[in-house]
Coordinates of C-alpha atoms in Angstrom, one line a residue:
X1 CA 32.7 198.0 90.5
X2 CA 29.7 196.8 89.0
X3 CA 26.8 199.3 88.3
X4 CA 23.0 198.4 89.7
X5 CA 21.0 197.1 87.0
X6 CA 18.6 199.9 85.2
X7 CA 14.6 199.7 85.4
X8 CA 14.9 198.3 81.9
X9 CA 16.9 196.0 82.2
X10 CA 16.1 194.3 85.2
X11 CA 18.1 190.7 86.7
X12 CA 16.2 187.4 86.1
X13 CA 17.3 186.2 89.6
X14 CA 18.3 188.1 92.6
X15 CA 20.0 186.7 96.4
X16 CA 16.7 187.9 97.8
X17 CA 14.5 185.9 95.8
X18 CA 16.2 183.0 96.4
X19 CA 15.5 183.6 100.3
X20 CA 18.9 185.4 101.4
X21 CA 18.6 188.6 102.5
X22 CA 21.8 190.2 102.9
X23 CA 20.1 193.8 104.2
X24 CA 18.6 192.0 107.0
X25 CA 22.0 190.3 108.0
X26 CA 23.8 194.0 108.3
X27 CA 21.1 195.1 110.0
X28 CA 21.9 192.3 112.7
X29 CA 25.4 193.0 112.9
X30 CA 25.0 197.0 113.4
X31 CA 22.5 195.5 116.2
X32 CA 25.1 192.9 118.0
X33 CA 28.1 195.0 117.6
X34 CA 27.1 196.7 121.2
X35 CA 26.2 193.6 122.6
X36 CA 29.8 192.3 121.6
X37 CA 31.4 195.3 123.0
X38 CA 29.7 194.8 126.0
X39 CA 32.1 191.3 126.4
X40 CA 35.3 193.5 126.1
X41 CA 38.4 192.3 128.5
X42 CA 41.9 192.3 128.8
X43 CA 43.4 191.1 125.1
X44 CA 40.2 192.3 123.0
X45 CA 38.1 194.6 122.1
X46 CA 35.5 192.6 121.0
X47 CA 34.9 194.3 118.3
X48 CA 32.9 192.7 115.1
X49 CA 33.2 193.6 111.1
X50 CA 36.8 191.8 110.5
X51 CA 37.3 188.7 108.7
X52 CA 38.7 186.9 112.1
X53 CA 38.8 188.0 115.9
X54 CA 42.3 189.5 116.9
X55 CA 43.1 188.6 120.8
X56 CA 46.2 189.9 122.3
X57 CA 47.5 186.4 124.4
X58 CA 50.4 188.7 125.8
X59 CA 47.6 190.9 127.6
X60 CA 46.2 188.0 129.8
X61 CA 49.5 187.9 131.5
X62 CA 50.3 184.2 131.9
X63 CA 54.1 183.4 132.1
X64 CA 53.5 179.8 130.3
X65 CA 50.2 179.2 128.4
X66 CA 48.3 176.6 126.9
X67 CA 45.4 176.9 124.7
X68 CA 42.5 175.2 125.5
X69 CA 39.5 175.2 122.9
X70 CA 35.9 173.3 123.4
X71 CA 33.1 173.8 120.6
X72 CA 29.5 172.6 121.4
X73 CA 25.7 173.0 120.7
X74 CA 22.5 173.9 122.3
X75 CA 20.8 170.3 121.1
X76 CA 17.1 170.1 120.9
X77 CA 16.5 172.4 123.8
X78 CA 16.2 174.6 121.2
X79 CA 13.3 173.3 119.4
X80 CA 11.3 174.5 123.2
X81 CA 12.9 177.7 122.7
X82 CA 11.3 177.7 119.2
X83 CA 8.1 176.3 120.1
X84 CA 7.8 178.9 123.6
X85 CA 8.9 181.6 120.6
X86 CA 11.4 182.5 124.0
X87 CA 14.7 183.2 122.5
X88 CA 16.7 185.0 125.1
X89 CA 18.0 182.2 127.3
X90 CA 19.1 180.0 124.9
X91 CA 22.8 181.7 124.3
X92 CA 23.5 181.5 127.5
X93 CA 23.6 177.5 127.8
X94 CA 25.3 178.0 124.1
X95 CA 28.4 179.5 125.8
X96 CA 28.1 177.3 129.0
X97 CA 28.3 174.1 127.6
X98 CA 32.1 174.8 125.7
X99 CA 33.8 177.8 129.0
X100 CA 32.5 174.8 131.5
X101 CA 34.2 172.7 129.6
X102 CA 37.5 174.8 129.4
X103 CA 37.2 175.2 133.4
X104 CA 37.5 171.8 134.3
X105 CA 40.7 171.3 132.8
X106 CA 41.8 175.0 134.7
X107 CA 41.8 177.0 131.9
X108 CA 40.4 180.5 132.0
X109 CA 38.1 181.3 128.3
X110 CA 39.3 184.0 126.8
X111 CA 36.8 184.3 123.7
X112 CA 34.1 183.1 122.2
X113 CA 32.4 182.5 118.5
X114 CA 28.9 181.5 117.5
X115 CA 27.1 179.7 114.4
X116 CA 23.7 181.1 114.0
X117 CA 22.3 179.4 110.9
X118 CA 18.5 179.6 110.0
X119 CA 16.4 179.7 106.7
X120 CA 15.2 183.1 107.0
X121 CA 16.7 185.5 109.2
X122 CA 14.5 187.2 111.7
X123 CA 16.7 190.0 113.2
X124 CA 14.6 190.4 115.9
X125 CA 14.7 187.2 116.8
X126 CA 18.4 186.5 115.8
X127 CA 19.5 189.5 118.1
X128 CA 17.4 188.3 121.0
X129 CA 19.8 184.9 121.0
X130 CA 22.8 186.9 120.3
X131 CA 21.8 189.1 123.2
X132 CA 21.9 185.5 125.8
X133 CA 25.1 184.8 124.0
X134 CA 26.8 188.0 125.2
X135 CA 25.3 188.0 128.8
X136 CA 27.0 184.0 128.8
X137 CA 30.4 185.7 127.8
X138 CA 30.4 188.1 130.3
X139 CA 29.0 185.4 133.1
X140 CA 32.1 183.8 132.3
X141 CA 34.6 186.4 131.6
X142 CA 35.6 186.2 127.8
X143 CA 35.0 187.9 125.1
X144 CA 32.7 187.3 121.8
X145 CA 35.0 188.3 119.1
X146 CA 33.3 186.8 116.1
X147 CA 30.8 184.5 114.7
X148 CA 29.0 183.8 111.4
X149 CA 25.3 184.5 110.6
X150 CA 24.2 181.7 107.8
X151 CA 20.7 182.2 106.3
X152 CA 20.5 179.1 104.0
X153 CA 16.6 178.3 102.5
X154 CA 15.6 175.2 102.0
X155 CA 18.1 173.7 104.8
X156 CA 16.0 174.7 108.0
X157 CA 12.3 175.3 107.7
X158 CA 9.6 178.2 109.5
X159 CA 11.5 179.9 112.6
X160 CA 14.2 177.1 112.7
X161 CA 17.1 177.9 113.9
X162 CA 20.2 176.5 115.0
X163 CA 23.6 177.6 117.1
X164 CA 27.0 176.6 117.5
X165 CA 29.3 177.8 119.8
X166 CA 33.2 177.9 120.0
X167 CA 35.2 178.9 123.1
X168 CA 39.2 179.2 123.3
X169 CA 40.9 179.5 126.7
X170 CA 43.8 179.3 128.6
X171 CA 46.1 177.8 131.7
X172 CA 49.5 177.7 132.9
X173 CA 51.3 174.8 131.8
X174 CA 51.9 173.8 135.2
X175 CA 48.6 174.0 136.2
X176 CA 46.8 171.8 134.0
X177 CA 43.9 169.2 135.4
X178 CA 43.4 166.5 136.1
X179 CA 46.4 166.7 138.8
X180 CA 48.5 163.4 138.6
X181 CA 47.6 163.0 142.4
X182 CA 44.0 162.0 141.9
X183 CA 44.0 159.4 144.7
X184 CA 41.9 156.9 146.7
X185 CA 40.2 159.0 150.0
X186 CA 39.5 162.0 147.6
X187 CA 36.5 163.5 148.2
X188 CA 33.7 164.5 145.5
X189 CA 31.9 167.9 145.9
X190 CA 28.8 168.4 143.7
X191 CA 27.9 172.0 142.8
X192 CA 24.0 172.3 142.2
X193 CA 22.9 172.5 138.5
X194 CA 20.2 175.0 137.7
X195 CA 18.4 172.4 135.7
X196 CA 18.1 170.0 132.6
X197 CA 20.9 172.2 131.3
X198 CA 21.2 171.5 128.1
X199 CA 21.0 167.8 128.0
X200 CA 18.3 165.1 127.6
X201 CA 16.6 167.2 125.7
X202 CA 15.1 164.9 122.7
X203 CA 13.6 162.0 125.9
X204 CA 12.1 165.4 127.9
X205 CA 10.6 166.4 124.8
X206 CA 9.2 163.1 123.7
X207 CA 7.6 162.3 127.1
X208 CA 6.2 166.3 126.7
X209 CA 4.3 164.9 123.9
X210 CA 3.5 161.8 124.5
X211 CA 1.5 163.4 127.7
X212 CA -0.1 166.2 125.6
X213 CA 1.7 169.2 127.7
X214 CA 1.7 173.1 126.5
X215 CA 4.6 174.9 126.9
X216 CA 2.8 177.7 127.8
X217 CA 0.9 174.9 130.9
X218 CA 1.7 176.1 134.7
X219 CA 4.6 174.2 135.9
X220 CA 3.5 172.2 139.5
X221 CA 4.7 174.7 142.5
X222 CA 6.8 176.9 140.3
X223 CA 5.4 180.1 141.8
X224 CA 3.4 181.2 138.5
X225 CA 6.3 179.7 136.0
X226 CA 5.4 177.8 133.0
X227 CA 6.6 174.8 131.5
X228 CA 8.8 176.4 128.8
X229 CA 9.7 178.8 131.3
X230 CA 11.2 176.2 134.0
X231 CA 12.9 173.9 130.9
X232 CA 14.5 177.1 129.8
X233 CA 16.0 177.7 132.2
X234 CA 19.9 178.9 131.1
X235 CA 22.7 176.1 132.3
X236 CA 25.0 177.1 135.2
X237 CA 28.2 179.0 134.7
X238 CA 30.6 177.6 137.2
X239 CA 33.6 179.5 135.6
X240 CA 34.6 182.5 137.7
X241 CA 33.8 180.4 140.7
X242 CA 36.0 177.4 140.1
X243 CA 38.6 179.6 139.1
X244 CA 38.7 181.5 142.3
X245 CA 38.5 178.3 143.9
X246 CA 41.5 177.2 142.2
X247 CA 43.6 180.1 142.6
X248 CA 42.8 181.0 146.2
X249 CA 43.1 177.5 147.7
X250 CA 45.7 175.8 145.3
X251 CA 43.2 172.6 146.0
X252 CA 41.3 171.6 142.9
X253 CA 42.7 168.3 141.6
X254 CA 39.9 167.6 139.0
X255 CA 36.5 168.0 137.8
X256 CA 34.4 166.7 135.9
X257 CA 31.3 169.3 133.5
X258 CA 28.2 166.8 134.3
X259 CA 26.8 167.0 130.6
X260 CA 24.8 164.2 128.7
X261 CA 25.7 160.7 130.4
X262 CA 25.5 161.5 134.1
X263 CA 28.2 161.0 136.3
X264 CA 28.3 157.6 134.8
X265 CA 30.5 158.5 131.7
X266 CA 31.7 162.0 132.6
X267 CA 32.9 161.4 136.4
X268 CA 35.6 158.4 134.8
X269 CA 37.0 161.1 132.2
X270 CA 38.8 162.6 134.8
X271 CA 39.9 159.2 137.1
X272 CA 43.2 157.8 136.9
X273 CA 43.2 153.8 135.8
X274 CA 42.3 152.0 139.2
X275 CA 40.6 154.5 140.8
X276 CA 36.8 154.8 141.2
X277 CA 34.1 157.2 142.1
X278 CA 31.6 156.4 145.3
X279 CA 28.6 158.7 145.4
X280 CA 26.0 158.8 148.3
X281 CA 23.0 159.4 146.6
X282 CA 21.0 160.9 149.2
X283 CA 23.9 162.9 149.7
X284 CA 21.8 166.4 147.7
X285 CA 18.2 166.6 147.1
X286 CA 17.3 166.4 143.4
X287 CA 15.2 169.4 141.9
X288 CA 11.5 169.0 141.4
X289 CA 11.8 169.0 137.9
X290 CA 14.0 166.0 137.7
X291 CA 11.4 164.2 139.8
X292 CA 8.8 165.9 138.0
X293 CA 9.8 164.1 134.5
X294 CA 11.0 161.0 136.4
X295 CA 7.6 160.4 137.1
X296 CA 5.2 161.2 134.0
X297 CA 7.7 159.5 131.7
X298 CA 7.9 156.2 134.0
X299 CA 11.7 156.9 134.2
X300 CA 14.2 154.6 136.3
X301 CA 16.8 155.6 138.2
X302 CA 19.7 154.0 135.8
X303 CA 17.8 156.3 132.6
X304 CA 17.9 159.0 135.0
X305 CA 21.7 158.9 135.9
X306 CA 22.9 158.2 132.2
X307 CA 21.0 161.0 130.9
X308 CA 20.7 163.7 133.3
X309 CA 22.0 165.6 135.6
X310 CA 20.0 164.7 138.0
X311 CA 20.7 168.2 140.0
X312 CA 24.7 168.3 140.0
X313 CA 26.0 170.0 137.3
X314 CA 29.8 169.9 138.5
X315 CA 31.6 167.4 140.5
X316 CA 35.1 169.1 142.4
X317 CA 37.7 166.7 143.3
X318 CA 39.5 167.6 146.2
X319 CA 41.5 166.1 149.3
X320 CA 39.5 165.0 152.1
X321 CA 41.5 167.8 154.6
X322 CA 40.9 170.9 151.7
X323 CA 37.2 169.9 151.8
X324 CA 36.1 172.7 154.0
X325 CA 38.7 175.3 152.5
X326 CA 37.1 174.8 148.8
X327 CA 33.6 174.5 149.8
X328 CA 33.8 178.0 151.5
X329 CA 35.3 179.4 148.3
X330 CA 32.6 177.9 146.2
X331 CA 29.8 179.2 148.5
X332 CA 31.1 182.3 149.3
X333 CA 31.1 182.7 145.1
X334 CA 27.5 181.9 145.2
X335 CA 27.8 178.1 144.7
X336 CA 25.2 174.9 146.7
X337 CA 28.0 172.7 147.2
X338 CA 27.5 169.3 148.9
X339 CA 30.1 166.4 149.7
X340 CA 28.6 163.6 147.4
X341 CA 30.9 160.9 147.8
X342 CA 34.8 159.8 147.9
X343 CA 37.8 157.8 145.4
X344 CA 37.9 154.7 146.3
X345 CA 40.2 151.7 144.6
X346 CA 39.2 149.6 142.1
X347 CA 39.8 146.4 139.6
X348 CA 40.8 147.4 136.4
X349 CA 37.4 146.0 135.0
X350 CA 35.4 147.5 138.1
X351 CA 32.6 149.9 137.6
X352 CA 34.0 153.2 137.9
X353 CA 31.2 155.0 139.4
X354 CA 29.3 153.3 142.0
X355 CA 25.7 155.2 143.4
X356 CA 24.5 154.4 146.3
X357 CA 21.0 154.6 147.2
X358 CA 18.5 156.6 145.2
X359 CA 19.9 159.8 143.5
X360 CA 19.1 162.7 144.4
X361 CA 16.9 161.6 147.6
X362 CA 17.7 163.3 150.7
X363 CA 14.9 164.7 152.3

């Protein structure tokens, strides 16, 4: 092993000078290895410090699996976490965007990974994320076995910061969705999003700017809650309640994660050729917020719906006599469901999602 250099003979160049500081990134992982072990389940320990994440596949007890994997971002929602210096949400909507993903094709995640990469690492701050990412696995039930901490100067600037996030789950062969009986006279339940999520972000932003808004500026009837705090706000988990509704009723044919697109490209993802979806738009009542940006950035209703999720953050597929079996599932889990619309037939070169009236309207 090589031998520190002496006082008189000191390096030229050191990893620190160049910006890298590998004492602060041990420091963070003696900090994060709790809040991993806090994501423990069946199959791993969650333990960090290896050069991969072990999980035991046998322990999750399924007689036929199928690995299921989903990576995604944050996006620029993370540039208002920088700007509202409010870190500790953020990791949450890192792991919800990839586990709701897994759930709507039935899968169960079993872990998770993150990609923190900055230009200098501020532990404090660096923890703070890790600390979302961990409560977002244990929202959803998997565990964080891993991750890498990159501190690279010159590629990200100030407090920048950005995440990746890597989720791997599971389902019986058997019982796979989409279902091949997606049919005409299937209904369409819409679980209420908690917000923007974690798309739209770089338009929301823009129109932010172009108005001259703080961050740190009272949100309109928020109850005290400011601007950053209310776009913030962490993306849904719908994972441990679509899974119960899936097990207990047997009823789920398909769902779709509403992400960036609207129901307009993410509803069709999950259709069978032929088939399309018919949503009553007055059929839930769209969050003030969405309204709220609608109107300061002179928005129309087909920007709205492309982009956003316009207050449904999941849409449930299910037959029209299982309707009241799901929703009571989904409620009883802690889920605003309403019945948004139906499958109906169409032309090959039909639209495949038709909205009527205004979204989001009823009263």
């Amino acid at each position: 092993m090589a031998s520190k250099p002496s006082d008189d003979k000191p390096n030229r160049h050191t990893y620190a000078q160049a910006g890298v500081d590998i004492d602060a990134g041990n420091a963070l992982v003696r900090a994060i290895g709790p809040l991993a072990a806090s994501t423990r389940r069946k199959g791993s320990d969650a333990a960090l410090g290896g050069f991969g994440g072990l999980f035991d596949l046998a322990a999750v007890g399924m007689k036929d699996p199928v690995l299921v994997a989903a990576n995604d971002g944050v996006g620029t929602k993370l540039r208002v976490a920088i700007e509202a210096d409010t870190h500790d949400t953020v990791g949450i909507d890192l792991v919800a965007m990839s586990v709701n993903d897994l759930v709507v094709q039935g899968a169960e995640p079993l872990f998770f990974l993150d990609y923190f990469a900055c230009g200098k690492l501020d532990v404090d701050v660096a923890r703070t994320v890790v600390a979302g990412i961990a409560e977002g696995c244990r929202q959803a039930g998997c565990a964080l076995i891993g991750g890498e901490t990159a501190e690279m100067p010159g590629m990200y600037h100030g407090g920048d910061y950005d995440l990746a996030g890597f989720a791997v789950g599971a389902v019986e062969r058997d019982q796979i969705l989409p279902r091949a009986d997606v049919a005409a006279g299937d209904v369409l339940l819409g679980l209420a999003s908690s917000g923007f999520h974690s798309n739209g972000y770089s338009l929301v932003r823009r129109i932010i700017a172009e108005e001259g808004l703080s961050y740190s500026a009272p949100f309109p009837g928020a109850q005290g809650a400011t601007l950053g705090e209310v776009l913030l706000t962490p993306t849904r988990i719908y994972v441990r309640a679509m899974l119960r509704a899936i097990r207990e009723t047997g009823a789920v044919k398909a769902m779709a994660h509403i992400t960036g697109g609207g129901f307009i490209e993410n509803i069709p993802r999950v259709l069978p050729e032929g088939i399309a979806a018919e949503i009553d738009g007055a059929s839930w009542r769209m969050p003030d917020v969405f309204s709220w940006l609608m109107a300061k950035g002179g928005l129309d209703e087909f920007e709205m719906g492309r982009t956003f999720n316009c207050g449904i953050g999941m849409v449930v597929v299910v037959a029209a006599d299982q309707v009241d079996a799901v929703s009571a599932v989904l409620r009883d889990a802690g889920e605003d469901v309403s019945v948004i619309g139906r499958l109906i037939d169409a032309a090959p070169d039909a639209e495949r999602v038709i909205i009527n009236g205004s979204i989001g309207s009823k009263a």
